[in-house]
């Protein structure tokens, strides 16, 4: 039976939050434990440097935080290769070969890149590394011959560009060396989580996150400050569910759907205060986050051990990536000394 290969990962630009848990981390643990996939999870530090090159300490500090988040949610290094992008030299050479097969205009048309360039307000000062990161991402995917790449809906243009590069390479050199990847999208309802302030996006830069590493007290404080219905001033006032962040979170994380439905009905009819609903949400989140915090506390006692996990994962990944690079060199004909 064929074993599919998954590549996924995160940019180390800060600690991960419950939006990451809902949208990707929880599903990665599920896929890992199914045992049907060969799993590679990459901490994409080179990609993080495309817009943080002048603050490398931010990336370095975040790398260990992301590693701790992975381990604390249940990513198991015995089942999953956790690797560091910059420690896989083959990725850089693959990127250079692929860059020769892509035009600047095609990169500029990529909807995901266009949106992110606008969000980051680069103007005319777009770092070349940022513009070309879909090519680097293709190198990441193809180096491990990943056929399955868990992504959000907004990443489909990146996947299509990766497939284009794979097809161009294979057709140009008349080989089937590279594998076309397909996106694996999160189940419905497990997409992007709004921020605690009601903003459509939970974002580290907006400071509206509940982090996986937050203490119990920090989580409680953030939940009690969450955006609800601004017109629900008094307990007896009818309240709105739509756009009410507390109920959005309950739908996402709560398992007692019958109770949540009752709370919604009571809230909409009037007679249910925000504080009571927030306390229930706090209980739900604390139950999820407590074991994650406990595992993190154990790993934090041995940070050198965490770095060792990353090194072993990167060493294993290098074996696979170097094999792909050898095949790519042969396809192009630059394996002069073999």
Coordinates of C-alpha atoms in Angstrom, one line a residue:
X1 CA 0.0 0.0 0.0
X2 CA 1.3 3.4 -1.0
X3 CA 2.2 5.7 1.9
X4 CA 1.4 9.4 1.2
X5 CA 3.8 12.0 2.3
X6 CA 2.8 15.2 4.1
X7 CA 4.8 18.4 4.4
X8 CA 3.5 21.3 6.5
X9 CA 4.9 23.9 8.9
X10 CA 4.9 27.4 10.2
X11 CA 7.0 30.6 10.0
X12 CA 8.7 31.2 13.4
X13 CA 7.7 34.8 14.0
X14 CA 6.2 34.3 17.4
X15 CA 4.4 31.8 19.6
X16 CA 1.5 29.9 18.2
X17 CA -2.1 30.6 19.3
X18 CA -5.4 28.7 19.5
X19 CA -6.2 29.8 15.9
X20 CA -3.2 27.8 14.8
X21 CA -4.4 24.9 17.0
X22 CA -7.9 24.9 15.5
X23 CA -6.8 25.5 11.9
X24 CA -3.8 23.2 11.6
X25 CA -2.1 21.8 14.7
X26 CA -5.0 19.7 15.9
X27 CA -5.4 18.2 12.5
X28 CA -1.7 17.5 12.2
X29 CA -1.8 15.4 15.4
X30 CA -4.8 13.5 14.0
X31 CA -3.0 12.8 10.7
X32 CA 0.2 11.8 12.5
X33 CA -1.6 9.3 14.8
X34 CA -3.6 7.7 11.9
X35 CA -0.2 6.3 10.8
X36 CA -1.1 6.5 7.1
X37 CA 1.4 9.3 6.3
X38 CA 5.1 10.0 6.3
X39 CA 5.1 13.3 8.1
X40 CA 7.5 16.3 7.8
X41 CA 6.7 19.4 9.8
X42 CA 9.0 22.3 8.9
X43 CA 9.9 25.4 11.0
X44 CA 10.3 27.7 8.0
X45 CA 12.9 30.1 9.4
X46 CA 14.3 31.1 6.0
X47 CA 10.8 32.1 4.9
X48 CA 10.4 34.1 8.1
X49 CA 13.6 35.9 7.3
X50 CA 12.2 37.2 4.0
X51 CA 10.5 40.0 5.9
X52 CA 12.4 39.8 9.2
X53 CA 16.0 39.8 7.9
X54 CA 16.9 42.8 9.9
X55 CA 15.6 41.2 13.1
X56 CA 17.0 37.7 13.0
X57 CA 16.9 37.4 16.8
X58 CA 13.1 37.5 16.6
X59 CA 13.2 34.4 14.3
X60 CA 15.8 32.6 16.4
X61 CA 13.8 33.2 19.6
X62 CA 10.6 32.2 18.0
X63 CA 12.0 28.9 16.6
X64 CA 12.3 27.3 20.0
X65 CA 8.8 28.7 21.0
X66 CA 7.2 27.1 17.9
X67 CA 9.1 23.8 18.6
X68 CA 7.7 23.8 22.2
X69 CA 4.2 24.5 20.8
X70 CA 4.5 21.5 18.4
X71 CA 5.6 19.2 21.1
X72 CA 3.1 20.4 23.7
X73 CA 0.1 19.8 21.4
X74 CA 1.2 16.3 20.7
X75 CA 3.4 16.3 17.7
X76 CA 5.5 13.2 18.4
X77 CA 9.1 13.2 17.1
X78 CA 9.0 9.4 17.0
X79 CA 6.3 9.6 14.4
X80 CA 7.0 13.0 12.7
X81 CA 10.2 14.6 11.4
X82 CA 10.3 18.1 12.9
X83 CA 12.9 20.0 10.9
X84 CA 14.4 23.4 10.5
X85 CA 14.3 24.8 7.0
X86 CA 17.7 26.6 7.1
X87 CA 19.4 23.3 8.1
X88 CA 18.5 21.6 4.8
X89 CA 21.0 23.0 2.3
X90 CA 19.4 21.1 -0.7
X91 CA 16.4 23.4 -0.5
X92 CA 18.5 26.4 -1.6
X93 CA 19.9 24.7 -4.6
X94 CA 16.4 23.4 -5.6
X95 CA 15.1 26.9 -5.3
X96 CA 17.7 28.2 -7.7
X97 CA 16.9 25.6 -10.3
X98 CA 13.1 26.3 -10.0
X99 CA 13.6 30.1 -10.2
X100 CA 14.9 29.7 -13.8
X101 CA 11.5 28.2 -14.7
X102 CA 9.3 31.0 -13.3
X103 CA 8.8 34.5 -14.6
X104 CA 8.7 37.6 -12.4
X105 CA 5.3 38.5 -13.8
X106 CA 3.9 35.1 -12.7
X107 CA 5.1 35.6 -9.2
X108 CA 3.6 39.1 -9.1
X109 CA 0.2 37.7 -10.2
X110 CA 0.1 35.2 -7.3
X111 CA -3.0 36.3 -5.4
X112 CA -1.7 35.1 -2.0
X113 CA 1.6 37.0 -2.5
X114 CA -0.2 40.1 -3.7
X115 CA -2.4 40.1 -0.6
X116 CA 0.5 39.6 1.8
X117 CA 2.5 42.3 0.1
X118 CA -0.4 44.7 0.6
X119 CA -0.8 43.6 4.2
X120 CA 2.8 44.2 5.0
X121 CA 2.8 47.7 3.3
X122 CA 6.0 47.0 1.3
X123 CA 5.1 49.5 -1.4
X124 CA 7.9 49.4 -4.0
X125 CA 10.4 47.9 -1.4
X126 CA 9.4 44.3 -1.7
X127 CA 12.3 42.0 -0.6
X128 CA 13.2 39.7 -3.5
X129 CA 13.1 36.8 -1.2
X130 CA 9.5 37.6 -0.2
X131 CA 8.4 37.9 -3.9
X132 CA 10.0 34.5 -4.7
X133 CA 8.9 32.6 -1.6
X134 CA 6.4 30.5 -3.5
X135 CA 9.4 29.0 -5.4
X136 CA 11.1 28.3 -2.1
X137 CA 7.9 26.7 -0.8
X138 CA 7.9 24.5 -3.9
X139 CA 11.4 23.4 -3.1
X140 CA 10.3 22.5 0.4
X141 CA 7.4 20.5 -0.9
X142 CA 9.2 18.7 -3.7
X143 CA 12.4 18.0 -1.7
X144 CA 10.4 15.5 0.3
X145 CA 8.2 14.4 -2.6
X146 CA 5.1 15.5 -0.5
X147 CA 1.9 14.7 -2.3
X148 CA -0.3 16.1 0.5
X149 CA 0.1 19.6 1.9
X150 CA -2.3 20.8 4.7
X151 CA -3.1 24.4 3.9
X152 CA -5.7 27.1 4.5
X153 CA -8.1 28.1 1.7
X154 CA -6.1 31.2 1.1
X155 CA -3.1 29.1 0.2
X156 CA -4.6 27.4 -2.9
X157 CA -2.8 29.9 -5.3
X158 CA 0.5 28.8 -3.7
X159 CA -0.4 25.1 -4.3
X160 CA -1.3 25.9 -7.9
X161 CA 2.0 27.6 -8.5
X162 CA 3.9 24.7 -7.0
X163 CA 2.0 22.3 -9.4
X164 CA 2.9 24.6 -12.3
X165 CA 6.6 24.5 -11.4
X166 CA 6.5 20.7 -11.0
X167 CA 4.8 20.2 -14.4
X168 CA 7.3 22.7 -16.1
X169 CA 10.3 20.9 -14.6
X170 CA 9.1 17.4 -15.5
X171 CA 8.1 18.5 -19.1
X172 CA 11.2 20.5 -19.7
X173 CA 13.6 17.7 -18.7
X174 CA 11.3 14.9 -19.9
X175 CA 11.2 13.2 -16.5
X176 CA 8.8 12.3 -13.7
X177 CA 11.2 13.2 -10.9
X178 CA 9.0 15.7 -9.1
X179 CA 5.6 14.9 -7.5
X180 CA 2.6 17.2 -8.0
X181 CA 1.2 18.1 -4.6
X182 CA -2.4 18.5 -3.6
X183 CA -3.7 20.8 -0.8
X184 CA -5.4 19.2 2.2
X185 CA -7.8 21.7 3.5
X186 CA -9.1 22.0 7.1
X187 CA -12.6 20.5 7.8
X188 CA -15.4 23.0 7.5
X189 CA -15.7 25.2 10.5
X190 CA -12.0 24.8 11.4
X191 CA -10.7 27.6 9.3
X192 CA -9.6 31.1 10.4
X193 CA -10.5 32.1 14.0
X194 CA -11.4 35.7 14.7
X195 CA -9.4 37.7 17.3
X196 CA -10.7 38.2 20.8
X197 CA -11.4 41.8 19.9
X198 CA -13.8 40.8 17.1
X199 CA -11.3 41.4 14.3
X200 CA -11.8 39.0 11.5
X201 CA -8.3 37.6 12.0
X202 CA -6.5 36.4 15.1
X203 CA -3.0 37.8 14.6
X204 CA 0.2 38.1 16.6
X205 CA 0.7 41.6 15.2
X206 CA -2.7 42.8 16.3
X207 CA -2.3 41.4 19.9
X208 CA -5.7 39.8 19.9
X209 CA -4.6 36.2 20.4
X210 CA -4.9 33.5 23.1
X211 CA -1.6 31.7 22.9
X212 CA -1.1 28.0 23.6
X213 CA 1.5 29.0 26.1
X214 CA -0.7 31.4 28.0
X215 CA -1.1 30.7 31.7
X216 CA -4.6 29.8 33.1
X217 CA -4.9 33.3 34.5
X218 CA -3.9 34.9 31.2
X219 CA -6.5 32.9 29.3
X220 CA -9.2 33.8 31.8
X221 CA -8.3 37.5 31.6
X222 CA -8.5 37.4 27.8
X223 CA -11.7 35.5 27.6
X224 CA -13.4 37.9 30.0
X225 CA -12.3 40.8 27.8
X226 CA -13.7 39.2 24.6
X227 CA -15.9 41.1 22.1
X228 CA -19.6 40.1 22.2
X229 CA -22.7 42.1 21.2
X230 CA -22.1 45.8 21.9
X231 CA -25.9 46.3 22.1
X232 CA -26.3 43.6 24.7
X233 CA -26.0 46.1 27.6
X234 CA -28.3 44.5 30.2
X235 CA -28.8 40.9 31.0
X236 CA -32.5 41.1 30.0
X237 CA -31.6 42.5 26.6
X238 CA -31.9 40.2 23.6
X239 CA -28.4 39.5 22.2
X240 CA -27.0 38.8 18.8
X241 CA -25.1 35.5 18.1
X242 CA -23.9 36.5 14.7
X243 CA -20.5 38.2 15.0
X244 CA -20.4 37.5 18.7
X245 CA -16.8 36.2 19.2
X246 CA -17.7 34.2 22.4
X247 CA -20.2 32.1 20.6
X248 CA -17.9 31.7 17.6
X249 CA -15.3 30.2 19.9
X250 CA -17.9 28.0 21.6
X251 CA -18.9 26.6 18.2
X252 CA -15.3 26.0 17.3
X253 CA -14.1 24.4 20.6
X254 CA -17.2 23.3 22.5
X255 CA -18.2 19.6 22.5
X256 CA -21.5 19.9 24.3
X257 CA -23.5 21.2 21.2
X258 CA -26.8 20.8 23.0
X259 CA -25.8 23.1 25.8
X260 CA -24.3 25.6 23.4
X261 CA -27.6 25.6 21.5
X262 CA -29.5 26.3 24.7
X263 CA -27.1 29.2 25.6
X264 CA -27.7 30.7 22.2
X265 CA -31.5 30.5 22.5
X266 CA -31.4 32.0 26.0
X267 CA -29.0 34.8 24.9
X268 CA -31.1 35.7 21.9
X269 CA -34.3 35.8 23.9
X270 CA -32.8 37.9 26.7
X271 CA -32.0 36.9 30.3
X272 CA -28.4 35.6 29.8
X273 CA -25.5 37.8 30.6
X274 CA -22.1 37.9 28.8
X275 CA -20.2 37.1 31.9
X276 CA -22.0 33.7 32.3
X277 CA -21.3 32.7 28.7
X278 CA -17.7 33.8 29.0
X279 CA -17.2 31.8 32.1
X280 CA -18.5 28.7 30.3
X281 CA -16.1 29.4 27.3
X282 CA -13.2 29.8 29.8
X283 CA -14.0 26.4 31.2
X284 CA -14.1 24.9 27.7
X285 CA -10.7 26.4 26.7
X286 CA -9.0 25.6 30.0
X287 CA -9.9 22.0 29.6
X288 CA -8.2 21.9 26.2
X289 CA -5.2 24.1 27.1
X290 CA -4.3 22.6 30.5
X291 CA -2.7 19.3 29.2
X292 CA -0.9 21.4 26.5
X293 CA 0.5 23.7 29.2
X294 CA 1.6 20.7 31.3
X295 CA 3.4 19.1 28.4
X296 CA 5.1 22.3 27.5
X297 CA 6.3 22.8 31.1
X298 CA 8.0 19.4 30.9
X299 CA 9.7 20.1 27.6
X300 CA 10.8 23.6 28.9
X301 CA 12.9 21.8 31.6
X302 CA 15.2 20.5 28.9
X303 CA 15.6 23.0 26.1
X304 CA 18.9 21.4 24.8
X305 CA 16.8 18.2 24.4
X306 CA 14.3 20.1 22.3
X307 CA 17.2 21.4 20.1
X308 CA 18.3 17.8 19.8
X309 CA 14.9 16.8 18.5
X310 CA 15.1 19.5 15.9
X311 CA 18.6 18.4 14.9
X312 CA 17.6 14.7 14.6
X313 CA 14.6 15.7 12.5
X314 CA 16.7 17.9 10.3
X315 CA 19.3 15.2 9.8
X316 CA 16.6 12.7 8.7
X317 CA 15.1 15.3 6.4
X318 CA 18.5 16.0 4.8
X319 CA 18.8 12.3 3.7
X320 CA 15.5 12.6 1.8
X321 CA 16.2 16.1 0.4
X322 CA 19.7 15.2 -0.8
X323 CA 18.3 12.2 -2.7
X324 CA 15.8 14.4 -4.5
X325 CA 18.5 16.9 -5.2
X326 CA 20.6 14.2 -6.8
X327 CA 17.7 13.2 -9.0
X328 CA 17.1 16.8 -10.0
X329 CA 20.7 17.4 -10.9
X330 CA 20.7 14.2 -13.0
X331 CA 17.5 15.4 -14.8
X332 CA 19.1 18.8 -15.6
X333 CA 22.4 17.3 -16.5
X334 CA 24.6 19.1 -13.9
X335 CA 25.7 15.9 -12.2
X336 CA 29.1 16.4 -13.8
X337 CA 31.2 14.4 -11.4
X338 CA 28.9 11.5 -10.7

